[in-house]
């Protein structure tokens, strides 16, 4: 094998792997289980699981129709809409947080009507979900749209000529054929939602057992008690690895062989 | 004559060589005052001073993990003394004291008096307990509790109303400035000219208030120890203290 590329590759691989190893070495110690079962870590895990689950449900419910419409229909302003929906992917999360606060906060654009309706979003678990939805749903939209576009239209047309209505075609043809894409998008969305930090701390604040997700708990623990921070970091490494493995597997399902 | 000239050239060159780049880690509450002190100090000495402002506990963690700095100014001793004990910071000295202030948005009348803070359904924002001001805040509510002035379970009700525990005092103040919190506990020095148009200060009886003492010290392995010491001296000098007073801080006790 050529020497120089090999040496450079080794350098990069070591650089990328070393911090991960360090996290696991420090995090997976004798204190791992007791710390994992402590209230700080359990609360953070519970909040993260709960909020990301809500985010997933909302993403599928609201994102699938949008992705389907964008893949199937042409209308004026479609490109502009497409770009707008991608915007949160490139927007810094802190900016997203400020935007959410200025839109849904008490003195925000929709603040007064929401307040009248008795709904107060900021600093609630709902705010965590909205922050996650805002920064993460576009990942699902993108992959789902690609999935719907990859479905062979002839198959759908054939089903329609055989008398299937629009919903039946979607349920039994389009959805299954695109499902590998949809799942991949969902996993990516979930990972992004799980790691959300900037928008959450601005819009939802940070309160243990209510809005303090795993990432916020790591940040706050780093400033007082390192042990939970290290345990949570190790948990995040394991979760991230699993997510990537799943995405890889799903990716191999829909690549043409 | 020639010797004298040589000496003065040497001194001059030494002088210019000692224009240092100084890094100061300082509590978030010092943001405005230290920015001004830095300008005055630089103008006087020719040094270049840069600041990192954050919650004292965050700065302490960074210093513990090898962050390079020349001076550390903390908002309490709890986040300062451990660094002295571990030998990272040379013994410090108090350079100012500060008081707490309860603030509320100007256009929101939900909180009028201290007693209102325990009314159900409020949104209070305070600092995390590791943040100095968060620690002082908890001391304040337990002092109120002990006095029994506002009922048996004032602190329980108060803490039930807390919707966020923020990483530093300026984030706490921001939530009131944005109108998102009904009230918050900050330092009186945080009610800066920039914040004042947006907030009301709620009277906090002296017996409940907490005195925050800020220590300052130089780092043991400061890149330019002399400049670091000069900065500390400047903060303690009449000129430095005048700037601190202007920004609402009190004399060290």
XYZ file of C-alpha atoms in Angstrom:
510
model
C 0.000 0.000 0.000
C 1.184 3.573 -0.694
C 2.906 5.012 2.347
C 1.943 8.689 2.407
C -1.832 8.285 1.962
C -1.755 5.492 4.511
C 0.032 7.634 7.092
C -2.315 10.571 6.506
C -5.356 8.309 6.752
C -4.093 6.817 9.982
C -3.663 10.345 11.356
C -7.231 11.326 10.553
C -8.709 8.045 11.789
C -6.854 8.339 15.085
C -7.961 11.968 15.412
C -11.610 11.077 14.797
C -11.645 7.990 16.987
C -9.593 9.258 19.931
C -12.169 11.637 21.481
C -14.838 8.945 21.185
C -12.547 6.449 22.900
C -11.743 8.982 25.604
C -15.454 9.505 26.253
C -16.103 5.788 26.524
C -13.042 5.187 28.710
C -14.018 7.907 31.156
C -17.771 7.312 30.949
C -17.956 3.531 31.150
C -16.416 3.211 34.607
C -17.484 1.541 37.825
C -19.760 4.520 38.493
C -21.634 4.023 35.218
C -24.645 2.109 36.517
C -25.171 3.977 39.794
C -24.845 7.306 37.966
C -27.102 6.120 35.149
C -29.777 5.300 37.714
C -29.403 8.646 39.519
C -32.186 11.220 39.180
C -30.146 13.669 37.076
C -29.448 11.111 34.355
C -32.811 9.337 34.512
C -34.719 12.635 34.308
C -32.664 13.715 31.307
C -33.158 10.383 29.541
C -36.902 10.463 30.255
C -37.302 14.032 28.964
C -35.264 13.271 25.855
C -37.184 10.067 25.070
C -40.545 11.697 25.676
C -39.898 14.841 23.641
C -38.151 13.102 20.745
C -41.040 10.586 20.544
C -43.544 13.431 20.243
C -41.306 15.049 17.660
C -41.213 11.807 15.658
C -45.011 11.430 15.658
C -45.483 15.052 14.576
C -42.784 14.715 11.932
C -44.438 11.686 10.321
C -47.973 13.091 10.596
C -47.134 16.524 9.197
C -44.020 15.773 7.162
C -45.263 12.848 5.091
C -48.071 14.746 3.321
C -45.772 17.682 2.577
C -43.073 15.390 1.187
C -45.654 13.516 -0.898
C -47.176 16.713 -2.315
C -43.742 18.106 -3.130
C -42.757 14.868 -4.879
C -45.988 14.492 -6.848
C -47.231 17.950 -7.792
C -45.891 21.049 -9.477
C -47.149 24.439 -8.480
C -45.941 28.027 -8.691
C -43.468 28.874 -5.961
C -42.555 25.245 -5.356
C -38.817 25.856 -5.554
C -39.085 28.743 -3.114
C -41.112 26.597 -0.705
C -38.627 23.753 -1.040
C -35.766 26.093 -0.166
C -37.659 27.582 2.774
C -38.341 24.145 4.203
C -34.637 23.302 3.989
C -33.665 26.515 5.755
C -33.611 25.111 9.327
C -30.914 22.635 8.259
C -28.436 25.426 7.597
C -29.737 27.876 10.206
C -27.634 27.937 13.404
C -29.761 26.376 16.181
C -29.397 29.453 18.388
C -30.951 31.535 15.609
C -33.766 28.992 15.419
C -34.279 29.428 19.174
C -34.487 33.202 18.899
C -36.932 32.825 16.008
C -39.142 30.436 17.976
C -39.101 32.788 20.951
C -40.010 35.778 18.770
C -42.823 33.785 17.143
C -44.331 31.706 19.946
C -42.925 33.426 23.056
C -45.212 35.418 25.283
C -44.284 38.719 23.704
C -43.802 37.104 20.299
C -45.890 37.372 17.135
C -48.426 34.735 18.215
C -47.838 35.348 21.916
C -50.967 37.361 22.656
C -53.498 35.060 20.940
C -51.830 31.964 22.421
C -51.924 33.559 25.861
C -55.627 34.323 25.399
C -56.233 30.704 24.495
C -54.509 29.747 27.725
C -51.544 28.208 25.909
C -48.092 29.165 27.055
C -45.397 27.457 25.093
C -42.022 28.833 26.146
C -40.219 26.963 28.956
C -42.516 23.947 28.653
C -41.828 20.431 27.354
C -43.923 21.507 24.342
C -41.263 24.114 23.623
C -38.639 21.364 23.601
C -40.726 19.470 21.035
C -41.206 22.573 18.874
C -37.482 23.320 18.961
C -36.706 19.747 17.924
C -39.382 19.743 15.237
C -38.082 22.984 13.779
C -34.449 21.930 13.491
C -34.980 18.227 12.717
C -38.142 17.757 10.610
C -36.468 19.085 7.427
C -34.201 16.021 7.455
C -37.277 13.791 7.197
C -38.835 16.026 4.530
C -35.769 15.764 2.316
C -35.374 11.997 2.487
C -39.120 11.307 2.330
C -39.409 13.464 -0.790
C -36.526 11.592 -2.386
C -38.260 8.355 -1.417
C -41.564 9.300 -3.025
C -39.745 10.460 -6.156
C -37.923 7.122 -6.384
C -41.188 5.173 -6.469
C -41.978 3.951 -9.987
C -45.040 5.910 -11.149
C -46.035 3.077 -13.556
C -46.677 0.752 -10.619
C -48.975 3.328 -9.041
C -50.766 3.917 -12.357
C -51.233 0.190 -12.843
C -52.852 -0.111 -9.434
C -55.121 2.836 -10.238
C -56.258 1.271 -13.538
C -57.074 -1.849 -11.549
C -59.497 0.291 -9.553
C -57.529 1.223 -6.454
C -58.419 4.603 -4.991
C -55.817 7.220 -4.114
C -55.500 6.175 -0.449
C -55.219 2.465 -1.298
C -52.461 3.225 -3.802
C -50.595 5.260 -1.174
C -51.131 2.700 1.572
C -50.209 -0.425 -0.401
C -47.861 0.830 -3.157
C -46.237 4.200 -2.479
C -45.684 3.880 1.278
C -44.076 0.407 1.263
C -41.875 1.247 -1.733
C -40.673 4.469 -0.121
C -40.519 3.118 3.404
C -36.756 2.549 3.521
C -36.261 6.235 2.683
C -38.912 7.321 5.170
C -37.299 5.286 7.946
C -33.853 6.617 7.154
C -35.195 10.169 7.246
C -36.900 9.444 10.518
C -33.747 8.069 12.114
C -31.769 11.119 10.989
C -34.497 13.389 12.338
C -34.494 11.553 15.629
C -30.720 11.846 15.963
C -30.832 15.560 15.225
C -33.680 16.055 17.697
C -31.823 14.127 20.378
C -28.732 16.290 19.985
C -30.625 19.588 19.874
C -29.089 22.172 22.180
C -29.072 25.814 21.079
C -32.722 26.247 20.166
C -33.860 24.289 23.207
C -31.919 26.220 25.830
C -33.160 29.528 24.426
C -36.789 28.625 23.788
C -37.472 25.945 26.400
C -34.965 26.819 29.087
C -33.331 24.180 31.216
C -35.146 22.655 34.192
C -34.420 19.196 35.501
C -37.342 16.829 35.037
C -39.222 19.226 32.763
C -37.205 20.661 29.917
C -33.650 19.499 30.627
C -32.827 17.027 27.839
C -29.699 14.877 27.663
C -27.617 17.525 25.910
C -28.705 20.257 28.316
C -28.025 17.943 31.259
C -24.510 17.276 29.981
C -23.904 21.010 29.648
C -25.188 21.787 33.123
C -23.499 18.806 34.777
C -20.139 19.773 33.268
C -20.260 22.870 35.434
C -20.728 21.128 38.745
C -20.593 17.341 38.821
C -18.573 15.722 36.067
C -19.768 12.138 36.682
C -23.290 12.406 35.184
C -21.886 14.411 32.273
C -19.433 11.653 31.430
C -22.032 8.914 31.776
C -24.516 10.787 29.578
C -21.779 11.475 27.031
C -20.935 7.779 26.885
C -24.630 6.983 26.456
C -24.789 9.478 23.590
C -21.793 7.837 21.889
C -23.452 4.421 22.070
C -26.776 5.831 20.845
C -25.105 7.691 17.985
C -23.254 4.571 16.892
C -26.461 2.544 16.886
C -28.283 5.236 14.907
C -25.535 5.303 12.287
C -25.532 1.524 12.007
C -29.296 1.561 11.461
C -29.070 4.305 8.839
C -26.300 2.409 7.053
C -28.482 -0.717 6.997
C -31.518 1.188 5.738
C -29.369 2.898 3.126
C -28.261 -0.467 1.764
C -31.933 -1.465 1.474
C -32.827 1.246 -1.030
C -29.657 1.537 -3.060
C -30.132 -0.217 -6.412
C -28.288 -3.524 -6.594
C 26.464 59.705 28.290
C 26.772 56.832 25.878
C 26.108 54.404 28.683
C 22.998 56.315 29.691
C 21.688 56.275 26.144
C 22.287 52.557 25.909
C 20.464 52.023 29.164
C 17.433 54.013 28.111
C 17.280 52.247 24.728
C 17.406 48.980 26.558
C 14.649 50.081 28.916
C 12.540 51.322 26.010
C 12.922 48.082 24.119
C 12.070 46.173 27.270
C 9.023 48.372 27.670
C 7.697 47.633 24.211
C 8.514 43.949 24.529
C 6.414 43.771 27.671
C 3.227 44.933 25.895
C 1.382 41.731 26.591
C -1.707 39.948 25.365
C -3.729 39.409 28.479
C -6.590 36.926 28.826
C -9.062 37.570 31.620
C -11.739 35.044 32.617
C -14.536 36.904 34.375
C -18.002 36.210 35.764
C -20.848 37.044 33.376
C -22.103 39.804 35.686
C -18.838 41.685 35.074
C -19.399 41.849 31.293
C -20.021 45.584 30.942
C -17.804 46.839 33.763
C -14.765 44.761 32.795
C -15.110 45.680 29.129
C -14.725 49.306 30.183
C -11.941 48.527 32.658
C -10.137 46.634 29.892
C -10.244 49.643 27.597
C -8.964 51.973 30.303
C -6.238 49.500 31.303
C -5.090 48.955 27.720
C -5.004 52.675 27.009
C -2.865 53.233 30.069
C -0.443 50.327 29.781
C -0.295 49.416 26.093
C -1.324 45.851 26.844
C -4.089 44.124 24.891
C -6.706 42.594 27.135
C -9.252 40.042 25.984
C -12.099 38.706 28.067
C -14.040 35.536 28.368
C -17.309 36.065 30.193
C -19.430 33.146 31.410
C -20.887 31.710 34.570
C -18.045 31.488 37.124
C -18.638 27.740 37.424
C -18.157 27.314 33.653
C -14.922 29.320 33.736
C -13.702 27.270 36.677
C -14.365 24.030 34.759
C -12.470 25.397 31.773
C -9.501 26.452 33.908
C -9.558 23.064 35.611
C -9.265 21.463 32.198
C -6.322 23.465 31.018
C -7.800 26.660 29.574
C -5.082 29.340 29.370
C -5.773 32.583 31.145
C -3.863 35.226 33.072
C -6.515 36.502 35.451
C -9.666 34.942 36.926
C -12.455 37.002 38.508
C -15.234 34.933 40.060
C -18.614 35.928 41.471
C -18.115 33.842 44.592
C -15.464 32.064 46.605
C -17.015 28.650 46.052
C -15.931 28.738 42.401
C -12.592 30.393 43.198
C -11.070 28.780 46.284
C -10.815 25.254 44.815
C -8.573 26.660 42.060
C -6.365 28.283 44.692
C -6.247 25.033 46.629
C -5.231 23.042 43.539
C -2.502 25.576 42.852
C -3.865 26.934 39.563
C -4.609 30.393 40.885
C -2.450 32.406 43.246
C -4.312 33.554 46.342
C -6.957 36.064 45.400
C -8.531 39.051 47.073
C -12.054 40.450 47.151
C -12.380 43.366 44.753
C -16.072 44.200 44.932
C -19.323 43.132 46.448
C -22.731 42.852 44.883
C -26.361 42.566 45.962
C -29.299 40.663 44.581
C -32.211 42.266 42.771
C -35.599 40.835 41.867
C -36.675 42.111 38.461
C -39.868 41.845 36.423
C -40.816 42.979 32.909
C -42.054 46.577 32.865
C -45.280 45.769 31.013
C -46.235 42.801 33.193
C -47.781 43.511 36.581
C -48.082 39.936 37.832
C -45.320 40.428 40.361
C -45.560 43.598 42.450
C -44.029 42.572 45.746
C -41.719 39.884 47.010
C -44.700 37.993 48.468
C -46.149 37.598 44.956
C -43.261 35.319 43.971
C -44.968 32.378 45.662
C -48.297 32.863 43.849
C -49.098 29.771 41.796
C -48.870 29.947 38.018
C -45.985 32.382 37.761
C -42.981 31.906 35.526
C -39.783 32.533 37.406
C -36.318 32.203 35.921
C -33.256 31.827 38.124
C -29.690 30.635 37.649
C -28.609 27.033 38.108
C -27.459 26.222 41.629
C -23.844 25.842 40.468
C -23.873 29.446 39.193
C -22.926 31.876 41.988
C -26.070 33.980 41.583
C -28.137 30.782 41.624
C -26.543 29.873 44.942
C -27.195 33.351 46.379
C -30.794 33.146 45.122
C -31.390 29.932 47.041
C -29.867 31.499 50.153
C -32.229 34.433 49.721
C -35.375 32.297 49.564
C -34.314 30.198 52.526
C -33.713 33.429 54.489
C -37.249 34.495 53.599
C -38.501 31.064 54.622
C -36.755 31.250 57.967
C -38.227 34.650 58.753
C -41.703 33.271 58.103
C -42.647 36.638 56.623
C -44.507 35.162 53.639
C -45.857 31.932 55.025
C -44.622 28.471 55.771
C -43.635 27.150 52.391
C -42.454 30.218 50.523
C -39.404 28.537 49.009
C -41.401 25.459 47.981
C -43.947 27.598 46.135
C -41.191 29.789 44.714
C -39.241 26.830 43.346
C -42.437 25.332 41.924
C -42.769 28.493 39.832
C -39.250 28.224 38.426
C -39.486 27.365 34.732
C -35.785 27.494 33.887
C -32.408 27.332 35.586
C -30.015 29.224 33.349
C -26.244 28.795 32.905
C -25.325 32.393 33.778
C -26.846 35.564 35.181
C -27.025 37.433 31.868
C -29.201 34.647 30.420
C -31.499 35.052 33.432
C -31.787 38.806 32.853
C -32.379 38.234 29.126
C -35.513 36.162 29.794
C -37.064 39.106 31.665
C -35.907 41.575 29.035
C -37.661 39.466 26.380
C -40.786 39.465 28.547
C -40.809 35.678 28.770
C -40.424 35.442 32.556
C -42.708 37.066 35.139
C -39.763 37.696 37.424
C -36.134 36.715 37.892
C -33.353 37.067 40.427
C -30.166 38.757 39.234
C -27.526 41.060 40.751
C -28.428 44.691 41.239
C -25.495 45.492 38.934
C -27.232 43.556 36.141
C -29.880 46.255 35.900
C -27.689 48.051 33.375
C -28.715 51.075 31.289
C -29.464 48.613 28.473
C -31.833 46.578 30.639
C -33.427 49.383 32.683
C -36.041 50.516 30.104
C -37.519 47.009 30.045
C -37.660 46.046 33.698
C -39.015 46.994 37.102
C -36.970 46.311 40.230
C -38.987 44.764 43.052
C -38.092 45.852 46.564
C -36.010 43.282 48.367
C -35.656 43.987 52.109
C -32.019 44.186 53.196
C -32.425 41.384 55.713
C -33.207 38.932 52.890
C -30.594 40.231 50.487
C -27.310 38.393 50.116
C -23.912 39.962 49.903
C -21.906 38.537 47.039
C -18.153 38.900 47.397
C -16.103 38.682 44.188
C -12.482 37.472 44.375
C -9.855 38.157 41.711
C -6.461 36.504 41.269
C -3.755 35.725 38.739
C -3.128 32.295 37.256
C 0.035 30.511 38.388
C 1.138 29.803 34.842
C 0.024 33.107 33.363
C 1.818 33.870 30.099
C 2.584 37.373 31.336
C 2.474 37.388 35.139
C 3.502 41.026 35.452
C 0.751 42.257 33.171
C -1.686 40.005 35.018
C -0.672 41.520 38.339
C -0.888 45.000 36.840
C -4.465 44.250 35.758
C -5.460 43.086 39.247
C -3.825 46.187 40.722
C -5.711 48.371 38.250
C -9.047 46.768 39.191
C -8.286 47.495 42.856
C -7.096 51.053 42.140
C -9.248 54.143 42.501
C -9.721 54.307 38.736
C -10.847 50.673 38.478
C -13.121 50.946 41.493
C -14.723 54.080 40.036
C -15.652 52.186 36.877
C -17.059 49.301 38.926
C -19.097 51.739 41.007
C -20.435 53.322 37.844
C -21.750 49.896 36.775
C -23.579 49.395 40.049
C -21.082 47.352 42.067
C -20.264 48.019 45.722
C -16.924 48.314 47.492
C -15.338 45.055 48.688
C -16.167 44.227 52.272
